[in-house]
Amino acid sequence: MKVVPDGYHTVTPWMISPGDTAPLIDFVVAVFDATELARLAVGDVVAHAEVRIGDSVVMMFDKPDWPRTPAFLRLYVADDAEVLRRAVERGATVVTEPTELFWGDRVSRFRDPFGHLWWIHQRVAEPTEAETNQRMHDPEFVRAMEYVQSAEFFADR
């Protein structure tokens, strides 16, 4: 017997919503070209749903009597600018603009209309270990890291 079923990975995140899983699924499909794999609804409540984003499955469900519980997810994408554009077009708020960091990823973050925070990474460089160490101390990359680390995730706090 397999430890991990086909199509899944060792870790599978959950996104829990008080009642907006259905529009969250639509958002994820539109922004990330995700595929909806399953949806079990009981009336207007999504009791269980699964979407595939890239090669990973994300599970979702509504829990109307729970407080809003934001998910924090990190994704590698082929075109970070396009993903960010589609997210903003659908009501997301940019938390950090695309910023190249010393290890070779360009990173941006957005908060979706449902309160979840997404880290979007695009690999833009493949620095060697020596180059990574040099870039880590380069003032341009130091400022970039300070910018990314200083971002306020939630505007209302």
PDB file of C-alpha atoms in Angstrom:
ATOM      1  CA  MET A   1       0.000   0.000   0.000  1.00  0.00           C
ATOM      2  CA  LYS A   2       1.246   3.485  -0.872  1.00  0.00           C
ATOM      3  CA  VAL A   3       1.894   5.905   1.947  1.00  0.00           C
ATOM      4  CA  VAL A   4       0.854   8.870  -0.236  1.00  0.00           C
ATOM      5  CA  PRO A   5      -1.917   8.374  -2.832  1.00  0.00           C
ATOM      6  CA  ASP A   6      -1.221   9.149  -6.480  1.00  0.00           C
ATOM      7  CA  GLY A   7      -1.663  12.830  -7.279  1.00  0.00           C
ATOM      8  CA  TYR A   8      -0.902  14.016  -3.741  1.00  0.00           C
ATOM      9  CA  HIS A   9       2.242  15.005  -1.853  1.00  0.00           C
ATOM     10  CA  THR A  10       3.292  14.416   1.728  1.00  0.00           C
ATOM     11  CA  VAL A  11       1.890  17.782   2.847  1.00  0.00           C
ATOM     12  CA  THR A  12      -1.532  19.009   1.739  1.00  0.00           C
ATOM     13  CA  PRO A  13      -2.692  22.426   2.978  1.00  0.00           C
ATOM     14  CA  TRP A  14      -6.246  23.244   4.067  1.00  0.00           C
ATOM     15  CA  MET A  15      -7.957  26.555   3.457  1.00  0.00           C
ATOM     16  CA  ILE A  16     -10.867  27.034   5.836  1.00  0.00           C
ATOM     17  CA  SER A  17     -13.489  29.708   5.226  1.00  0.00           C
ATOM     18  CA  PRO A  18     -16.538  30.821   7.192  1.00  0.00           C
ATOM     19  CA  GLY A  19     -18.683  30.486   4.069  1.00  0.00           C
ATOM     20  CA  ASP A  20     -16.879  31.665   0.945  1.00  0.00           C
ATOM     21  CA  THR A  21     -15.140  28.525  -0.291  1.00  0.00           C
ATOM     22  CA  ALA A  22     -17.127  28.480  -3.556  1.00  0.00           C
ATOM     23  CA  PRO A  23     -15.898  31.930  -4.692  1.00  0.00           C
ATOM     24  CA  LEU A  24     -12.413  31.087  -3.347  1.00  0.00           C
ATOM     25  CA  ILE A  25     -12.338  28.080  -5.673  1.00  0.00           C
ATOM     26  CA  ASP A  26     -13.323  30.334  -8.592  1.00  0.00           C
ATOM     27  CA  PHE A  27     -10.557  32.794  -7.624  1.00  0.00           C
ATOM     28  CA  VAL A  28      -7.881  30.082  -7.418  1.00  0.00           C
ATOM     29  CA  VAL A  29      -8.944  28.550 -10.736  1.00  0.00           C
ATOM     30  CA  ALA A  30      -8.819  31.963 -12.463  1.00  0.00           C
ATOM     31  CA  VAL A  31      -5.578  33.227 -10.904  1.00  0.00           C
ATOM     32  CA  PHE A  32      -3.471  30.056 -10.844  1.00  0.00           C
ATOM     33  CA  ASP A  33      -5.069  28.036 -13.663  1.00  0.00           C
ATOM     34  CA  ALA A  34      -5.989  25.539 -10.951  1.00  0.00           C
ATOM     35  CA  THR A  35      -8.185  22.539 -11.610  1.00  0.00           C
ATOM     36  CA  GLU A  36     -11.141  21.820  -9.384  1.00  0.00           C
ATOM     37  CA  LEU A  37     -10.912  18.132  -8.463  1.00  0.00           C
ATOM     38  CA  ALA A  38     -13.828  17.710  -6.067  1.00  0.00           C
ATOM     39  CA  ARG A  39     -16.583  19.652  -4.378  1.00  0.00           C
ATOM     40  CA  LEU A  40     -19.084  18.281  -1.872  1.00  0.00           C
ATOM     41  CA  ALA A  41     -21.736  20.822  -0.918  1.00  0.00           C
ATOM     42  CA  VAL A  42     -24.422  20.492   1.709  1.00  0.00           C
ATOM     43  CA  GLY A  43     -26.843  23.237   0.784  1.00  0.00           C
ATOM     44  CA  ASP A  44     -24.772  26.429   0.425  1.00  0.00           C
ATOM     45  CA  VAL A  45     -21.930  25.064   2.569  1.00  0.00           C
ATOM     46  CA  VAL A  46     -18.917  23.494   0.882  1.00  0.00           C
ATOM     47  CA  ALA A  47     -18.178  20.550   3.156  1.00  0.00           C
ATOM     48  CA  HIS A  48     -15.082  19.480   1.193  1.00  0.00           C
ATOM     49  CA  ALA A  49     -13.318  20.643  -1.935  1.00  0.00           C
ATOM     50  CA  GLU A  50      -9.991  19.977  -3.606  1.00  0.00           C
ATOM     51  CA  VAL A  51      -8.141  21.960  -6.245  1.00  0.00           C
ATOM     52  CA  ARG A  52      -4.870  21.206  -7.959  1.00  0.00           C
ATOM     53  CA  ILE A  53      -2.521  24.158  -8.331  1.00  0.00           C
ATOM     54  CA  GLY A  54       0.441  23.099 -10.441  1.00  0.00           C
ATOM     55  CA  ASP A  55       1.415  19.711  -9.049  1.00  0.00           C
ATOM     56  CA  SER A  56      -0.109  20.178  -5.594  1.00  0.00           C
ATOM     57  CA  VAL A  57      -3.538  19.625  -4.105  1.00  0.00           C
ATOM     58  CA  VAL A  58      -5.089  22.218  -1.788  1.00  0.00           C
ATOM     59  CA  MET A  59      -8.127  21.194   0.224  1.00  0.00           C
ATOM     60  CA  MET A  60     -10.843  23.666   1.208  1.00  0.00           C
ATOM     61  CA  PHE A  61     -14.049  23.750   3.195  1.00  0.00           C
ATOM     62  CA  ASP A  62     -16.550  26.086   4.814  1.00  0.00           C
ATOM     63  CA  LYS A  63     -16.872  26.156   8.571  1.00  0.00           C
ATOM     64  CA  PRO A  64     -19.486  28.872   9.216  1.00  0.00           C
ATOM     65  CA  ASP A  65     -19.183  28.756  13.010  1.00  0.00           C
ATOM     66  CA  TRP A  66     -15.387  29.203  13.057  1.00  0.00           C
ATOM     67  CA  PRO A  67     -13.599  32.557  12.977  1.00  0.00           C
ATOM     68  CA  ARG A  68     -11.897  33.467   9.712  1.00  0.00           C
ATOM     69  CA  THR A  69      -8.634  31.543   9.539  1.00  0.00           C
ATOM     70  CA  PRO A  70      -6.327  32.907   6.838  1.00  0.00           C
ATOM     71  CA  ALA A  71      -4.039  30.501   5.020  1.00  0.00           C
ATOM     72  CA  PHE A  72      -0.481  31.457   4.144  1.00  0.00           C
ATOM     73  CA  LEU A  73       0.639  29.693   0.950  1.00  0.00           C
ATOM     74  CA  ARG A  74       3.820  29.895  -1.124  1.00  0.00           C
ATOM     75  CA  LEU A  75       3.730  28.983  -4.817  1.00  0.00           C
ATOM     76  CA  TYR A  76       6.310  28.778  -7.563  1.00  0.00           C
ATOM     77  CA  VAL A  77       4.925  30.014 -10.863  1.00  0.00           C
ATOM     78  CA  ALA A  78       6.253  30.481 -14.391  1.00  0.00           C
ATOM     79  CA  ASP A  79       5.080  34.103 -14.717  1.00  0.00           C
ATOM     80  CA  ASP A  80       4.754  35.981 -11.439  1.00  0.00           C
ATOM     81  CA  ALA A  81       3.675  39.241 -13.081  1.00  0.00           C
ATOM     82  CA  GLU A  82       0.774  37.552 -14.862  1.00  0.00           C
ATOM     83  CA  VAL A  83      -0.368  35.748 -11.714  1.00  0.00           C
ATOM     84  CA  LEU A  84      -0.224  38.990  -9.730  1.00  0.00           C
ATOM     85  CA  ARG A  85      -2.119  40.839 -12.468  1.00  0.00           C
ATOM     86  CA  ARG A  86      -4.895  38.232 -12.520  1.00  0.00           C
ATOM     87  CA  ALA A  87      -5.109  38.258  -8.711  1.00  0.00           C
ATOM     88  CA  VAL A  88      -5.425  42.059  -8.525  1.00  0.00           C
ATOM     89  CA  GLU A  89      -7.951  42.025 -11.359  1.00  0.00           C
ATOM     90  CA  ARG A  90     -10.061  39.714  -9.171  1.00  0.00           C
ATOM     91  CA  GLY A  91      -9.874  41.823  -6.015  1.00  0.00           C
ATOM     92  CA  ALA A  92      -6.562  40.869  -4.400  1.00  0.00           C
ATOM     93  CA  THR A  93      -4.461  43.461  -2.581  1.00  0.00           C
ATOM     94  CA  VAL A  94      -0.715  43.604  -3.255  1.00  0.00           C
ATOM     95  CA  VAL A  95       1.282  43.224  -0.045  1.00  0.00           C
ATOM     96  CA  THR A  96       4.737  43.315  -1.663  1.00  0.00           C
ATOM     97  CA  GLU A  97       5.582  44.203  -5.237  1.00  0.00           C
ATOM     98  CA  PRO A  98       7.715  41.744  -7.231  1.00  0.00           C
ATOM     99  CA  THR A  99      11.186  41.878  -5.702  1.00  0.00           C
ATOM    100  CA  GLU A 100      14.252  39.840  -6.626  1.00  0.00           C
ATOM    101  CA  LEU A 101      15.919  38.350  -3.560  1.00  0.00           C
ATOM    102  CA  PHE A 102      19.495  37.175  -3.148  1.00  0.00           C
ATOM    103  CA  TRP A 103      18.894  33.439  -3.641  1.00  0.00           C
ATOM    104  CA  GLY A 104      17.443  33.898  -7.144  1.00  0.00           C
ATOM    105  CA  ASP A 105      13.674  34.133  -6.648  1.00  0.00           C
ATOM    106  CA  ARG A 106      11.540  37.128  -7.497  1.00  0.00           C
ATOM    107  CA  VAL A 107       8.874  37.276  -4.804  1.00  0.00           C
ATOM    108  CA  SER A 108       5.607  39.116  -4.484  1.00  0.00           C
ATOM    109  CA  ARG A 109       2.757  38.675  -2.052  1.00  0.00           C
ATOM    110  CA  PHE A 110      -0.921  39.384  -2.187  1.00  0.00           C
ATOM    111  CA  ARG A 111      -3.915  39.048   0.092  1.00  0.00           C
ATOM    112  CA  ASP A 112      -6.897  37.579  -1.713  1.00  0.00           C
ATOM    113  CA  PRO A 113     -10.433  38.959  -1.215  1.00  0.00           C
ATOM    114  CA  PHE A 114     -11.051  36.201   1.363  1.00  0.00           C
ATOM    115  CA  GLY A 115      -8.124  37.110   3.630  1.00  0.00           C
ATOM    116  CA  HIS A 116      -5.616  34.425   2.585  1.00  0.00           C
ATOM    117  CA  LEU A 117      -2.002  35.444   1.958  1.00  0.00           C
ATOM    118  CA  TRP A 118      -0.143  34.150  -1.085  1.00  0.00           C
ATOM    119  CA  TRP A 119       3.635  34.241  -1.632  1.00  0.00           C
ATOM    120  CA  ILE A 120       4.337  34.103  -5.375  1.00  0.00           C
ATOM    121  CA  HIS A 121       7.844  33.022  -6.395  1.00  0.00           C
ATOM    122  CA  GLN A 122       9.392  32.941  -9.826  1.00  0.00           C
ATOM    123  CA  ARG A 123      12.898  31.601 -10.245  1.00  0.00           C
ATOM    124  CA  VAL A 124      14.827  34.309 -12.145  1.00  0.00           C
ATOM    125  CA  ALA A 125      18.472  33.419 -11.366  1.00  0.00           C
ATOM    126  CA  GLU A 126      20.517  30.374 -10.454  1.00  0.00           C
ATOM    127  CA  PRO A 127      23.371  31.861  -8.417  1.00  0.00           C
ATOM    128  CA  THR A 128      26.205  29.610  -7.343  1.00  0.00           C
ATOM    129  CA  GLU A 129      26.883  29.250  -3.625  1.00  0.00           C
ATOM    130  CA  ALA A 130      29.610  31.906  -3.881  1.00  0.00           C
ATOM    131  CA  GLU A 131      27.303  34.260  -5.807  1.00  0.00           C
ATOM    132  CA  THR A 132      24.520  33.695  -3.280  1.00  0.00           C
ATOM    133  CA  ASN A 133      26.881  34.620  -0.445  1.00  0.00           C
ATOM    134  CA  GLN A 134      27.991  37.750  -2.329  1.00  0.00           C
ATOM    135  CA  ARG A 135      24.414  38.731  -3.203  1.00  0.00           C
ATOM    136  CA  MET A 136      23.320  38.280   0.417  1.00  0.00           C
ATOM    137  CA  HIS A 137      25.563  41.245   1.358  1.00  0.00           C
ATOM    138  CA  ASP A 138      24.991  43.346  -1.752  1.00  0.00           C
ATOM    139  CA  PRO A 139      23.212  46.584  -0.682  1.00  0.00           C
ATOM    140  CA  GLU A 140      20.599  46.159  -3.438  1.00  0.00           C
ATOM    141  CA  PHE A 141      19.588  42.730  -2.140  1.00  0.00           C
ATOM    142  CA  VAL A 142      19.817  43.846   1.497  1.00  0.00           C
ATOM    143  CA  ARG A 143      17.308  46.634   0.723  1.00  0.00           C
ATOM    144  CA  ALA A 144      15.115  44.171  -1.154  1.00  0.00           C
ATOM    145  CA  MET A 145      15.013  41.818   1.836  1.00  0.00           C
ATOM    146  CA  GLU A 146      14.299  44.708   4.218  1.00  0.00           C
ATOM    147  CA  TYR A 147      11.385  45.761   1.997  1.00  0.00           C
ATOM    148  CA  VAL A 148       9.904  42.269   1.847  1.00  0.00           C
ATOM    149  CA  GLN A 149      10.329  41.684   5.590  1.00  0.00           C
ATOM    150  CA  SER A 150       8.805  45.046   6.526  1.00  0.00           C
ATOM    151  CA  ALA A 151       5.489  44.478   4.737  1.00  0.00           C
ATOM    152  CA  GLU A 152       2.249  44.640   6.682  1.00  0.00           C
ATOM    153  CA  PHE A 153       0.241  41.554   5.813  1.00  0.00           C
ATOM    154  CA  PHE A 154      -3.030  42.932   7.132  1.00  0.00           C
ATOM    155  CA  ALA A 155      -3.895  46.578   6.520  1.00  0.00           C
ATOM    156  CA  ASP A 156      -6.356  46.705   9.408  1.00  0.00           C
ATOM    157  CA  ARG A 157      -3.766  46.059  12.129  1.00  0.00           C
TER     158      ARG A 157
END
